[in-house]
Tab-separated table of C-alpha atoms in Angstrom:
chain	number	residue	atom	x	y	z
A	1	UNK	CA	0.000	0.000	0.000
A	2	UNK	CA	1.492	3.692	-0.751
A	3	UNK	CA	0.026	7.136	-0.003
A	4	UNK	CA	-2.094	8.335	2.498
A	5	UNK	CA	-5.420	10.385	2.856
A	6	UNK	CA	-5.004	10.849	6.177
A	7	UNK	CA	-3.398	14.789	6.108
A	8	UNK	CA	-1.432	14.993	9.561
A	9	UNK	CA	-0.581	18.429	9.386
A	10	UNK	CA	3.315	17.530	9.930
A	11	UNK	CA	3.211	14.820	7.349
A	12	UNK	CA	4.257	15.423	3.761
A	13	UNK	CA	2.990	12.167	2.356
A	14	UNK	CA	-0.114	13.092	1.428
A	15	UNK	CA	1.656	15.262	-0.683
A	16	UNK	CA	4.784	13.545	-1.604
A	17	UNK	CA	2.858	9.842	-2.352
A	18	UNK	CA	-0.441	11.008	-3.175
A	19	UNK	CA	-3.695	9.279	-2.194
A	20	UNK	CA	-3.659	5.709	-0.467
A	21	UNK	CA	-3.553	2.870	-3.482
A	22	UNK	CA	-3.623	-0.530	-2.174
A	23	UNK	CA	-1.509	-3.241	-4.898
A	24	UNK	CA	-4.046	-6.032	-6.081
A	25	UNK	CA	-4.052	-8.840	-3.699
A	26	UNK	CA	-3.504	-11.185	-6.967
A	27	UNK	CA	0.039	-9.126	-7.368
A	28	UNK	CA	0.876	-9.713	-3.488
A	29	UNK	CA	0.073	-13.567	-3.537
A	30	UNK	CA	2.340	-14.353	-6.436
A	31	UNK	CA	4.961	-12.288	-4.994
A	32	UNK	CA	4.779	-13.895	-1.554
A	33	UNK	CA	4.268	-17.277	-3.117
A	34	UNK	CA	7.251	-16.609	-5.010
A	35	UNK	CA	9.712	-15.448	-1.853
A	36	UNK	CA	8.969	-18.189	0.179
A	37	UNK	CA	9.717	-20.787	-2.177
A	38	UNK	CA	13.009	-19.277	-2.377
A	39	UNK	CA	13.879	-19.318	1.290
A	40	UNK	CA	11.233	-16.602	2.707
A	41	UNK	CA	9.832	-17.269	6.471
A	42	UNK	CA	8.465	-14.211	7.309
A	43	UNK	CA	6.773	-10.990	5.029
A	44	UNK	CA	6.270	-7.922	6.294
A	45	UNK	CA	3.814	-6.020	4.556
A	46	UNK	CA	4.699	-2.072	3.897
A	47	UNK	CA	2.320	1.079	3.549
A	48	UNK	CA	2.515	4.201	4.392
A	49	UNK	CA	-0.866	3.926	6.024
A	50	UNK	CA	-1.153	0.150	5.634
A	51	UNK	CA	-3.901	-0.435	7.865
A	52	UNK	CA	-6.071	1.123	5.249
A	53	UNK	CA	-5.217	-1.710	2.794
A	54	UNK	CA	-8.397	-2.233	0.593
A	55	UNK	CA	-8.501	-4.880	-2.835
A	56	UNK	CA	-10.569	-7.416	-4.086
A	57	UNK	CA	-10.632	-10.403	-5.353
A	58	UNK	CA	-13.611	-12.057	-8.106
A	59	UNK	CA	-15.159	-15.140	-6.721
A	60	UNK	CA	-17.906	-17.135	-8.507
A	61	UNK	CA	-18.622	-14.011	-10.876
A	62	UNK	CA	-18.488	-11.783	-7.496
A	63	UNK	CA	-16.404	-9.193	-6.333
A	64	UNK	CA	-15.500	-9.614	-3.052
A	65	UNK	CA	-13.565	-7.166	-0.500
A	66	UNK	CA	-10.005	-7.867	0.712
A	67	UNK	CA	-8.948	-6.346	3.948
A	68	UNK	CA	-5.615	-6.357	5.897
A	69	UNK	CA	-6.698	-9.019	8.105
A	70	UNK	CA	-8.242	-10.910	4.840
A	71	UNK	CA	-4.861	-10.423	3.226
A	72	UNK	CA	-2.589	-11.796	6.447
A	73	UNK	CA	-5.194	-14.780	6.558
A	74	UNK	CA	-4.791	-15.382	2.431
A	75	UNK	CA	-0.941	-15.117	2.729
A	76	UNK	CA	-1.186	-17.626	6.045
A	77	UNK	CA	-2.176	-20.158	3.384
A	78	UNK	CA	1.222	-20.509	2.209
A	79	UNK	CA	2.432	-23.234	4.449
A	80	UNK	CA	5.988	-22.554	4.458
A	81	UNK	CA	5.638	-18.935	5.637
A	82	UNK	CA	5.801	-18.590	9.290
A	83	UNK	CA	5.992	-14.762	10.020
A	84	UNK	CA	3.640	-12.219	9.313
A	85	UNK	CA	4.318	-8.123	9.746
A	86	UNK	CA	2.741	-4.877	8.716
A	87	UNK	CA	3.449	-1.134	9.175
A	88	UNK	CA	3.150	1.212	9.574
A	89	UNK	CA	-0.966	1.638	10.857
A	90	UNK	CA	-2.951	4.038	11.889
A	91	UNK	CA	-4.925	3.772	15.065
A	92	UNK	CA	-8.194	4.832	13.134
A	93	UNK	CA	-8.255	1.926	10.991
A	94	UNK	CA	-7.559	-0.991	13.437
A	95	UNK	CA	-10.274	-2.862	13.113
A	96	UNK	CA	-12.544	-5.510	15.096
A	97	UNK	CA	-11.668	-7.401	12.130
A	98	UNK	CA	-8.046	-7.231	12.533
A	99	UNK	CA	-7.590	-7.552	15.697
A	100	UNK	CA	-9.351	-11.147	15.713
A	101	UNK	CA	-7.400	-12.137	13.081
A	102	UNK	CA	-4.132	-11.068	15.248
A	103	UNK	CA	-6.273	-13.530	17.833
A	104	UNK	CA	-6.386	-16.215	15.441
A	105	UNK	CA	-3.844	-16.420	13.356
A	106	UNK	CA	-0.615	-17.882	14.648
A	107	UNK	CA	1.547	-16.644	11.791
A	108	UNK	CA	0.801	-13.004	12.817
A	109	UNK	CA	3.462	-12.061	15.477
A	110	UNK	CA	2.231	-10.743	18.406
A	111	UNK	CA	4.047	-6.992	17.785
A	112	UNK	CA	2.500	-3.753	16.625
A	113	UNK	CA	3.718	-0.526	15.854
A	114	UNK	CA	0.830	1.723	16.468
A	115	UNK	CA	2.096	5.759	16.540
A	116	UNK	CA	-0.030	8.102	18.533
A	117	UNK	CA	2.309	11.093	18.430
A	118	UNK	CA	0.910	12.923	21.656
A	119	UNK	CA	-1.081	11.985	24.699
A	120	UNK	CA	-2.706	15.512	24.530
A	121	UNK	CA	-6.163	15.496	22.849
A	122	UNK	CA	-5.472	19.644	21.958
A	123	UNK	CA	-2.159	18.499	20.190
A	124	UNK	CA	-3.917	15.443	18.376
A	125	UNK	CA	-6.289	17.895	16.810
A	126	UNK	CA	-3.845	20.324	15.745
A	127	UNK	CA	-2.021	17.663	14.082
A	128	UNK	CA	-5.409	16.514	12.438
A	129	UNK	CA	-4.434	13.160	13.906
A	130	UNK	CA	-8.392	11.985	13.534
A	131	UNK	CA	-8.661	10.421	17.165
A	132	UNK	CA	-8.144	11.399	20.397
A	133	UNK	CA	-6.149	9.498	23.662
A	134	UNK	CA	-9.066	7.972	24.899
A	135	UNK	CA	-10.221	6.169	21.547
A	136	UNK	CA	-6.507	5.144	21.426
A	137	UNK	CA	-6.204	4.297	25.218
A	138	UNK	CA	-9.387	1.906	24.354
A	139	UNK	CA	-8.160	0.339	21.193
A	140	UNK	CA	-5.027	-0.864	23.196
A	141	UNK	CA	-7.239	-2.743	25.746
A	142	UNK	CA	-9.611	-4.078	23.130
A	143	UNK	CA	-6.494	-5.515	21.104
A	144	UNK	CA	-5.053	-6.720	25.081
A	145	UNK	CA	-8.252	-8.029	25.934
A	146	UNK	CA	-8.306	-10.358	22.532
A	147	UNK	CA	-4.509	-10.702	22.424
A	148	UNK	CA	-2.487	-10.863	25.843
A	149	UNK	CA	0.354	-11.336	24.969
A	150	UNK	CA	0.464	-8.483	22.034
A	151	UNK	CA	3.313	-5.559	22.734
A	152	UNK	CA	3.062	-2.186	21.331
A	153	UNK	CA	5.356	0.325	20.230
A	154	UNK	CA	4.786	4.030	18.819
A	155	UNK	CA	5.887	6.825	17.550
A	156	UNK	CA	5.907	10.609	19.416
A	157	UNK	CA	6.425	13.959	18.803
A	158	UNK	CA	7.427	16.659	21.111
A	159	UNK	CA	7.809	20.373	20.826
A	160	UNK	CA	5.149	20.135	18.336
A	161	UNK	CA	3.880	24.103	17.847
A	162	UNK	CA	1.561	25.364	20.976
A	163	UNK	CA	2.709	22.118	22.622
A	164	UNK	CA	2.581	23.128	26.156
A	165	UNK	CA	3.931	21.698	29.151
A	166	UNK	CA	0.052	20.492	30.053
A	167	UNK	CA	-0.068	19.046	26.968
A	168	UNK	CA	3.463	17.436	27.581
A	169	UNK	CA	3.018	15.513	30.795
A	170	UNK	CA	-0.504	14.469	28.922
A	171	UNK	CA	1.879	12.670	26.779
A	172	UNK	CA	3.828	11.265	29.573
A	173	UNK	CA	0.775	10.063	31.456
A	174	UNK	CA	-0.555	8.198	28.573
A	175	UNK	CA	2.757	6.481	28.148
A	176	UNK	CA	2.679	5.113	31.799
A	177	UNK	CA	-0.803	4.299	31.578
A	178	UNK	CA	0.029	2.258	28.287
A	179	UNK	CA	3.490	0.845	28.542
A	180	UNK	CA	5.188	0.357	25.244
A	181	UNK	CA	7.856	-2.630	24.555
A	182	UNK	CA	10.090	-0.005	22.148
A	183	UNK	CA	9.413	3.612	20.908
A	184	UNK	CA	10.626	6.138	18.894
A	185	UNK	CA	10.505	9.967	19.629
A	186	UNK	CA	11.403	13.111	17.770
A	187	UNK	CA	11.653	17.069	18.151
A	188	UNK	CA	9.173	18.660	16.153
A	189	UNK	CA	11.048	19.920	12.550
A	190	UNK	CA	8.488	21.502	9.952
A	191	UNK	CA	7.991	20.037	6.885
A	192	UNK	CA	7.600	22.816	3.846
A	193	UNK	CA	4.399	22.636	2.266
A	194	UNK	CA	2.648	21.150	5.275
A	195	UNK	CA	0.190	23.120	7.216
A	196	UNK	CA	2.226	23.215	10.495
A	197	UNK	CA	5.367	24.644	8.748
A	198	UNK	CA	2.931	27.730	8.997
A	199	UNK	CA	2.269	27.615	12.460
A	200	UNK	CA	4.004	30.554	14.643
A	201	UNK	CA	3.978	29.258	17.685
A	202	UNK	CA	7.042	27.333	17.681
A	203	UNK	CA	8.476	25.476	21.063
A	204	UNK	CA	12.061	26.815	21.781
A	205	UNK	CA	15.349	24.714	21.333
A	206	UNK	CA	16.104	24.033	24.871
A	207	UNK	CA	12.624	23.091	25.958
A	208	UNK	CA	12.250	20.572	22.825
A	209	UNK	CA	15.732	19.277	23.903
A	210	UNK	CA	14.401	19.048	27.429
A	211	UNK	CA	11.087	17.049	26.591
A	212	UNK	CA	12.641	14.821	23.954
A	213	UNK	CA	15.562	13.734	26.712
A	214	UNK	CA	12.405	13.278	29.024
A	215	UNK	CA	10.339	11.321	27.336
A	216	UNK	CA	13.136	8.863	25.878
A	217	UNK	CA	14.005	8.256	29.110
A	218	UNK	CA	10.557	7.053	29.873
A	219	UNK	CA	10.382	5.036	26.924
A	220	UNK	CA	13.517	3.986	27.498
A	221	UNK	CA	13.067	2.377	30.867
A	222	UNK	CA	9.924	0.624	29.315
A	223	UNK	CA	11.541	-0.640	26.676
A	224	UNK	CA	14.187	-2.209	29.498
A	225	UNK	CA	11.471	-3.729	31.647
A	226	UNK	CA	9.472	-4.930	28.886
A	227	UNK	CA	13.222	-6.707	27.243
A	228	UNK	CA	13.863	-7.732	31.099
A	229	UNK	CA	11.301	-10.578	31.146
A	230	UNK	CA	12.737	-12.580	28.710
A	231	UNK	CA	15.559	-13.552	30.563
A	232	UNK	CA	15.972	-16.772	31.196
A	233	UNK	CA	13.087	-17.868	29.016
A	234	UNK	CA	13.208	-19.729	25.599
A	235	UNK	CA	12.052	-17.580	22.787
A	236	UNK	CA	11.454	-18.491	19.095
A	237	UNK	CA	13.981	-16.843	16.974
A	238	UNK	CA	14.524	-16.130	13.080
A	239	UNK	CA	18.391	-16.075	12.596
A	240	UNK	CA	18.517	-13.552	9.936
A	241	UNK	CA	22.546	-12.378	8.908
A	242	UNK	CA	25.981	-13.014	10.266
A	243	UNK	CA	26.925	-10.477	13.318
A	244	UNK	CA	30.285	-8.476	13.414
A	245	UNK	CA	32.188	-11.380	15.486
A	246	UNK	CA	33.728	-14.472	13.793
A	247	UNK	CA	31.072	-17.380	14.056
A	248	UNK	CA	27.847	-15.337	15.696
A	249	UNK	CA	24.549	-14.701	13.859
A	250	UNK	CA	21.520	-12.343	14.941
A	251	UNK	CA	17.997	-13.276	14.406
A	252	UNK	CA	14.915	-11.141	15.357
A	253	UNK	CA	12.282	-12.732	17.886
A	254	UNK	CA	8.484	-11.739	17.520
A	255	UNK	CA	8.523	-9.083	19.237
A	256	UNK	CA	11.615	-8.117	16.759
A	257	UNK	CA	14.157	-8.055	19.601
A	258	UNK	CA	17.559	-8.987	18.059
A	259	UNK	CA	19.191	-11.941	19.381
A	260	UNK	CA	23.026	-12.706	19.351
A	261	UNK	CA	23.875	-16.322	18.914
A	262	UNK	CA	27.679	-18.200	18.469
A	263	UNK	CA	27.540	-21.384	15.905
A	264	UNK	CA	30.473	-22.467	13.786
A	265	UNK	CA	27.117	-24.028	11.218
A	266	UNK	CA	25.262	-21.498	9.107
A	267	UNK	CA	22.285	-20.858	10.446
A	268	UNK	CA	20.483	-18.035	8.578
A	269	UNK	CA	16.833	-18.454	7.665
A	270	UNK	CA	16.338	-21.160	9.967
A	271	UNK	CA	14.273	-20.608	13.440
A	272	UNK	CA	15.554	-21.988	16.504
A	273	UNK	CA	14.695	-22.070	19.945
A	274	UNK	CA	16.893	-20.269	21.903
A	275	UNK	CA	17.245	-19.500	25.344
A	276	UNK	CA	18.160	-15.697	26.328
A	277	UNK	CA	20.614	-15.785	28.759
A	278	UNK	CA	21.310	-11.980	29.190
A	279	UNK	CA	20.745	-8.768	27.840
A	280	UNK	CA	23.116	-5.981	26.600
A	281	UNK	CA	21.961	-2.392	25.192
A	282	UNK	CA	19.324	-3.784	23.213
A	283	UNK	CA	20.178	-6.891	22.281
A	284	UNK	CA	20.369	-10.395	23.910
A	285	UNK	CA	22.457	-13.325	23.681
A	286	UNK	CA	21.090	-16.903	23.954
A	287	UNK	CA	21.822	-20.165	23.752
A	288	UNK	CA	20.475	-22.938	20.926
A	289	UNK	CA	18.407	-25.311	22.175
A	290	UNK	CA	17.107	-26.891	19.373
A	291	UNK	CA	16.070	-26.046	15.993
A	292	UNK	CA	12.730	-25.642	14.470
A	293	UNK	CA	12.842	-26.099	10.992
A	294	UNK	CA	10.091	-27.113	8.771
């Protein structure tokens, strides 16, 4: 999926990619068919609103609807694929739909990126963001509630124009009240042609500086406590490329936490069960157990 009709007023997509256009689901299958009979075990599916994905397909002289979640559950068919991704989404168009298919459908890892940009509902409308913290606060425990074991991470912005501290710690309150496995956060930088680029009330230097250090170190001490209960567990992992040392290889679990693992065998594009044994930065190091290969 490219494009995007959604017109966040800090967003040059809309402008840049034009309105959303979804590839035929026809075009996806053969391509997906055709990467995992070359090696492929996991797709992740791209858009710059990819949520929105809409095609169809003609059954018995009828044209029928393709969603995301119809999509993921089409490309689960294929039964050598074992990994299914999207991003990015927006939180408007998660639907019921969707989120029972995460329920479901084993080959969709339990992982998604979901950006809110600000906890502060007067910030969300400025940046035309179509939803406010509640609905998103909501959609989190509906997808929970169906999903346990899902993990979330987002996307912020601070310093935004008229951000003010109010609607700052807004931001941080929704953060502890949500809790987010791995984040990424940004000053505010205006994008010419959008419509904030033409906002006056820009946030100084040093208080951007000052929220963005803030606010990463929140996220940042999530990210740690959420990565902190996988020690000493055994975690499914897709070894993926060599590392920089002689004879260790990093894979990505589903949550897409790299793990560092020694073998003098090649073992990229296999998935092995490995357990974590500790945790460095962000990245862990694990033993093989055993491997699962179809």
């Amino acid at each position: 999926q490219e494009g995007c009709d959604k017109f966040c007023t800090f967003c040059v997509v809309p402008y840049t990619r034009g309105s959303e256009y979804s590839r035929p689901v026809e075009n996806i299958y053969a391509e997906a068919t055709n990467l995992v009979n070359t090696g492929a075990l996991e797709l992740t599916l791209l858009g710059q609103n990819v949520s929105a994905y809409r095609s169809n397909i003609l059954k018995n002289m009828i044209k029928k609807n393709v969603s995301l979640a119809n999509l993921c559950k089409i490309l689960s068919s294929l039964e050598k694929l074992k990994r299914i991704r999207y991003l990015t989404s927006h939180p408007s168009d998660i639907t019921d739909e969707l989120i029972e298919e995460h329920k479901t459908n084993k080959k969709l890892m339990p992982f998604l990126h979901l950006p809110i940009q600000s906890g502060s509902n007067i910030i969300l409308k400025k940046m035309n963001r179509k939803h406010t913290r509640d609905f998103y606060m909501k959609l989190v425990s509906r997808i929970k509630n169906k999903v346990p074991n899902m993990a979330f991470s987002s996307d912020f912005i601070v310093g935004y124009p008229g951000e003010t501290n109010e609607d700052f710690e807004q931001t941080l309150d929704l953060i502890d009240r949500v809790g987010f496995a791995s984040s990424y956060s940004f000053k505010y930088s205006p994008r010419p042609g959008t419509p904030a680029s033409l906002n006056d009330k820009i946030i100084k230097e040093s208080v951007s500086n000052l929220r963005l250090k803030k606010i990463q170190s929140k996220l940042l001490d999530q990210q740690n406590e959420f990565n902190s209960k996988f020690i000493d567990k055994e975690v499914d992992v897709l070894i993926t490329k060599k590392s920089k040392k002689i004879d260790q290889f990093v894979g990505r679990t589903p949550y897409l936490q790299p793990v560092h693992v020694f073998s003098s065998k090649n073992l990229i594009g296999r998935i092995f069960k490995i357990k974590i044994e500790r945790l460095t930065s962000f990245s862990f190091h694990g033993k093989i157990l055993d491997s699962l290969e179809i």
